[in-house]
GROMACS .gro file of C-alpha atoms in nm:
model
  211
    1MET     CA    1  -6.954  -2.081  -0.643
    2THR     CA    2  -6.775  -2.204  -0.952
    3THR     CA    3  -6.863  -1.890  -1.140
    4ARG     CA    4  -6.733  -1.677  -0.854
    5ASN     CA    5  -6.403  -1.870  -0.847
    6LEU     CA    6  -6.363  -1.830  -1.220
    7THR     CA    7  -6.430  -1.457  -1.193
    8ARG     CA    8  -6.174  -1.417  -0.914
    9ARG     CA    9  -5.921  -1.619  -1.110
   10ALA     CA   10  -5.973  -1.406  -1.419
   11ALA     CA   11  -5.929  -1.092  -1.212
   12LEU     CA   12  -5.606  -1.224  -1.063
   13VAL     CA   13  -5.474  -1.311  -1.406
   14ALA     CA   14  -5.554  -0.962  -1.529
   15VAL     CA   15  -5.382  -0.799  -1.232
   16THR     CA   16  -5.081  -1.026  -1.272
   17GLY     CA   17  -5.062  -0.939  -1.639
   18VAL     CA   18  -5.069  -0.566  -1.568
   19ALA     CA   19  -4.804  -0.606  -1.298
   20SER     CA   20  -4.585  -0.799  -1.541
   21VAL     CA   21  -4.616  -0.529  -1.801
   22LEU     CA   22  -4.531  -0.262  -1.545
   23LEU     CA   23  -4.232  -0.459  -1.417
   24ALA     CA   24  -4.109  -0.518  -1.771
   25ALA     CA   25  -4.141  -0.149  -1.847
   26CYS     CA   26  -3.950  -0.059  -1.534
   27GLY     CA   27  -3.690  -0.319  -1.611
   28SER     CA   28  -3.638  -0.197  -1.965
   29GLY     CA   29  -3.626   0.161  -1.839
   30ALA     CA   30  -3.358   0.075  -1.587
   31GLY     CA   31  -3.169  -0.123  -1.843
   32GLY     CA   32  -3.201   0.161  -2.088
   33ALA     CA   33  -3.067   0.403  -1.834
   34HIS     CA   34  -2.764   0.186  -1.763
   35ALA     CA   35  -2.709   0.124  -2.131
   36GLY     CA   36  -2.733   0.492  -2.204
   37HIS     CA   37  -2.483   0.575  -1.931
   38GLY     CA   38  -2.242   0.314  -2.061
   39THR     CA   39  -2.278   0.436  -2.416
   40SER     CA   40  -2.212   0.798  -2.328
   41ALA     CA   41  -1.910   0.699  -2.123
   42SER     CA   42  -1.770   0.480  -2.400
   43LEU     CA   43  -1.823   0.730  -2.679
   44SER     CA   44  -1.719   1.055  -2.518
   45PRO     CA   45  -1.791   1.278  -2.222
   46SER     CA   46  -1.995   1.509  -2.443
   47ALA     CA   47  -2.336   1.379  -2.334
   48SER     CA   48  -2.272   1.448  -1.965
   49ALA     CA   49  -2.086   1.771  -2.042
   50THR     CA   50  -2.393   1.933  -2.193
   51GLY     CA   51  -2.593   1.905  -1.873
   52THR     CA   52  -2.324   2.001  -1.622
   53PRO     CA   53  -2.225   2.362  -1.543
   54HIS     CA   54  -1.889   2.482  -1.675
   55ASN     CA   55  -1.720   2.821  -1.698
   56ALA     CA   56  -1.476   3.010  -1.920
   57GLN     CA   57  -1.180   2.866  -1.729
   58ASP     CA   58  -1.290   2.512  -1.815
   59VAL     CA   59  -1.303   2.608  -2.183
   60ALA     CA   60  -0.961   2.778  -2.167
   61PHE     CA   61  -0.816   2.474  -1.990
   62ALA     CA   62  -0.933   2.232  -2.259
   63GLN     CA   63  -0.840   2.462  -2.547
   64GLY     CA   64  -0.494   2.521  -2.402
   65MET     CA   65  -0.420   2.169  -2.282
   66ILE     CA   66  -0.515   1.995  -2.607
   67PRO     CA   67  -0.232   2.153  -2.815
   68HIS     CA   68  -0.003   2.124  -2.511
   69HIS     CA   69  -0.068   1.750  -2.498
   70GLN     CA   70  -0.040   1.723  -2.877
   71GLN     CA   71   0.309   1.867  -2.863
   72ALA     CA   72   0.404   1.629  -2.580
   73LEU     CA   73   0.288   1.339  -2.799
   74GLU     CA   74   0.493   1.474  -3.090
   75MET     CA   75   0.799   1.481  -2.864
   76ALA     CA   76   0.728   1.138  -2.712
   77ARG     CA   77   0.693   0.970  -3.051
   78LEU     CA   78   1.044   1.078  -3.144
   79ALA     CA   79   1.197   0.871  -2.865
   80ASP     CA   80   1.146   0.526  -3.012
   81GLY     CA   81   1.391   0.572  -3.298
   82ARG     CA   82   1.627   0.821  -3.136
   83ALA     CA   83   1.667   0.757  -2.761
   84SER     CA   84   1.950   0.541  -2.633
   85SER     CA   85   1.803   0.490  -2.286
   86ALA     CA   86   1.537   0.225  -2.235
   87ARG     CA   87   1.402   0.428  -1.944
   88VAL     CA   88   1.359   0.733  -2.167
   89LYS     CA   89   1.173   0.520  -2.422
   90ASP     CA   90   0.953   0.378  -2.147
   91LEU     CA   91   0.877   0.725  -2.012
   92ALA     CA   92   0.787   0.850  -2.359
   93ALA     CA   93   0.552   0.554  -2.410
   94ARG     CA   94   0.381   0.625  -2.077
   95ILE     CA   95   0.339   0.992  -2.166
   96GLU     CA   96   0.174   0.897  -2.494
   97LYS     CA   97  -0.052   0.639  -2.327
   98ALA     CA   98  -0.172   0.890  -2.067
   99GLN     CA   99  -0.215   1.203  -2.276
  100ASP     CA  100  -0.371   1.069  -2.596
  101PRO     CA  101  -0.696   0.966  -2.421
  102GLU     CA  102  -0.705   1.299  -2.236
  103ILE     CA  103  -0.697   1.481  -2.570
  104ARG     CA  104  -1.000   1.282  -2.685
  105THR     CA  105  -1.184   1.352  -2.359
  106MET     CA  106  -1.121   1.729  -2.373
  107THR     CA  107  -1.221   1.733  -2.739
  108GLY     CA  108  -1.555   1.580  -2.638
  109TRP     CA  109  -1.609   1.850  -2.378
  110LEU     CA  110  -1.545   2.133  -2.623
  111LYS     CA  111  -1.776   1.983  -2.886
  112ALA     CA  112  -2.051   1.942  -2.626
  113TRP     CA  113  -2.008   2.303  -2.518
  114GLY     CA  114  -2.013   2.433  -2.875
  115GLU     CA  115  -1.659   2.565  -2.843
  116GLN     CA  116  -1.374   2.557  -3.096
  117VAL     CA  117  -1.154   2.247  -3.083
  118PRO     CA  118  -0.783   2.318  -3.153
  119MET     CA  119  -0.669   2.130  -3.461
  120ALA     CA  120  -0.366   1.902  -3.460
  121GLY     CA  121  -0.069   2.058  -3.634
  122MET     CA  122  -0.183   2.415  -3.580
  123ASP     CA  123   0.059   2.682  -3.461
  124HIS     CA  124   0.130   2.604  -3.096
  125SER     CA  125   0.287   2.939  -3.020
  126GLY     CA  126  -0.050   3.112  -3.000
  127HIS     CA  127  -0.156   2.880  -2.721
  128ALA     CA  128   0.163   2.931  -2.523
  129GLY     CA  129   0.057   3.284  -2.449
  130MET     CA  130  -0.276   3.167  -2.308
  131SER     CA  131  -0.117   3.051  -1.985
  132GLY     CA  132   0.202   3.257  -1.968
  133MET     CA  133   0.490   3.020  -1.904
  134SER     CA  134   0.310   2.714  -2.036
  135GLY     CA  135   0.627   2.525  -2.129
  136MET     CA  136   0.544   2.496  -2.499
  137MET     CA  137   0.846   2.421  -2.715
  138SER     CA  138   0.955   2.662  -2.986
  139ASP     CA  139   1.003   2.551  -3.345
  140ASP     CA  140   1.379   2.566  -3.289
  141ASP     CA  141   1.352   2.343  -2.983
  142MET     CA  142   1.151   2.087  -3.176
  143ALA     CA  143   1.388   2.100  -3.473
  144ALA     CA  144   1.687   2.042  -3.245
  145LEU     CA  145   1.514   1.749  -3.077
  146LYS     CA  146   1.434   1.587  -3.412
  147LYS     CA  147   1.799   1.610  -3.517
  148ALA     CA  148   1.936   1.465  -3.193
  149THR     CA  149   2.010   1.096  -3.140
  150GLY     CA  150   2.147   0.872  -2.866
  151LYS     CA  151   2.247   1.028  -2.535
  152ASP     CA  152   2.219   1.375  -2.684
  153PHE     CA  153   1.854   1.305  -2.760
  154ASP     CA  154   1.798   1.165  -2.411
  155THR     CA  155   1.932   1.480  -2.247
  156LYS     CA  156   1.743   1.718  -2.477
  157PHE     CA  157   1.421   1.521  -2.448
  158LEU     CA  158   1.431   1.507  -2.068
  159SER     CA  159   1.526   1.874  -2.032
  160LEU     CA  160   1.254   1.992  -2.268
  161MET     CA  161   0.991   1.758  -2.127
  162VAL     CA  162   1.060   1.874  -1.771
  163GLU     CA  163   0.986   2.229  -1.883
  164HIS     CA  164   0.685   2.110  -2.080
  165HIS     CA  165   0.544   1.922  -1.782
  166GLN     CA  166   0.600   2.219  -1.554
  167GLY     CA  167   0.386   2.427  -1.789
  168ALA     CA  168   0.112   2.164  -1.784
  169VAL     CA  169   0.118   2.152  -1.405
  170GLU     CA  170   0.082   2.532  -1.396
  171MET     CA  171  -0.215   2.521  -1.631
  172ALA     CA  172  -0.377   2.236  -1.440
  173THR     CA  173  -0.327   2.411  -1.106
  174THR     CA  174  -0.515   2.713  -1.241
  175GLU     CA  175  -0.798   2.487  -1.355
  176LYS     CA  176  -0.818   2.323  -1.013
  177SER     CA  177  -0.861   2.659  -0.840
  178LYS     CA  178  -1.082   2.839  -1.094
  179GLY     CA  179  -1.262   2.572  -1.297
  180GLN     CA  180  -1.624   2.474  -1.241
  181TYR     CA  181  -1.671   2.155  -1.444
  182GLY     CA  182  -1.605   1.856  -1.216
  183PRO     CA  183  -1.449   1.621  -1.473
  184ALA     CA  184  -1.213   1.899  -1.587
  185THR     CA  185  -1.095   1.985  -1.237
  186GLY     CA  186  -1.060   1.613  -1.172
  187MET     CA  187  -0.843   1.568  -1.480
  188ALA     CA  188  -0.640   1.870  -1.375
  189ASP     CA  189  -0.577   1.709  -1.037
  190ASP     CA  190  -0.461   1.390  -1.211
  191ILE     CA  191  -0.229   1.590  -1.438
  192VAL     CA  192  -0.070   1.769  -1.143
  193SER     CA  193  -0.006   1.441  -0.960
  194ALA     CA  194   0.115   1.239  -1.258
  195GLN     CA  195   0.331   1.502  -1.420
  196ASN     CA  196   0.493   1.614  -1.096
  197ALA     CA  197   0.593   1.251  -1.044
  198GLU     CA  198   0.732   1.235  -1.398
  199ILE     CA  199   0.921   1.562  -1.348
  200LYS     CA  200   1.090   1.406  -1.045
  201GLU     CA  201   1.172   1.095  -1.246
  202MET     CA  202   1.313   1.295  -1.538
  203LYS     CA  203   1.529   1.508  -1.311
  204GLN     CA  204   1.671   1.190  -1.160
  205LEU     CA  205   1.746   1.057  -1.507
  206LEU     CA  206   1.915   1.384  -1.600
  207GLY     CA  207   2.125   1.365  -1.286
  208LYS     CA  208   2.243   1.019  -1.380
  209SER     CA  209   2.320   1.116  -1.738
  210GLU     CA  210   2.512   1.423  -1.628
  211SER     CA  211   2.723   1.243  -1.366
   0.00000   0.00000   0.00000
């Protein structure tokens, strides 16, 4: 009887040990999955981009919007030392805060897809033609903005940025209707909403400055 009890106890211990090992393995696997998801999200969207279908429109959207955003950042960074309106400075800061992370996200997509990433400082004019009336500023426009100060800067900045935003909305609208990659069409939807709201705000500011 004692021997039988000892045998049963040993068997139970063995089963419990196996179950513990299996539970630990499952636990570490689940933890690893969550950790992996968090890591890919924190680093870049490239890991998820490689396994999700995308099309030529998604590539064109990212390759066109990156230099478009880069120029918007270039314009926005001029405001701090040149604008006279606190609201213009605040708007410029919000534009920079929103678009800089989007550049990094789209860069991750293109790298994951094995596509060329537009370099900062490259000739923007070539990208303007990619989407027709994309709202990209000419070299003369940018030179004039850099020379302007005070209320003159405010007016130039708002006028040029309205046009710039309208181009971005046009590009994003095309991506929404023709793109395949979910995160890209989602970003495009965000761009349309946010930049249309900023266009409205800038037109109101222009109305006040012109009155």
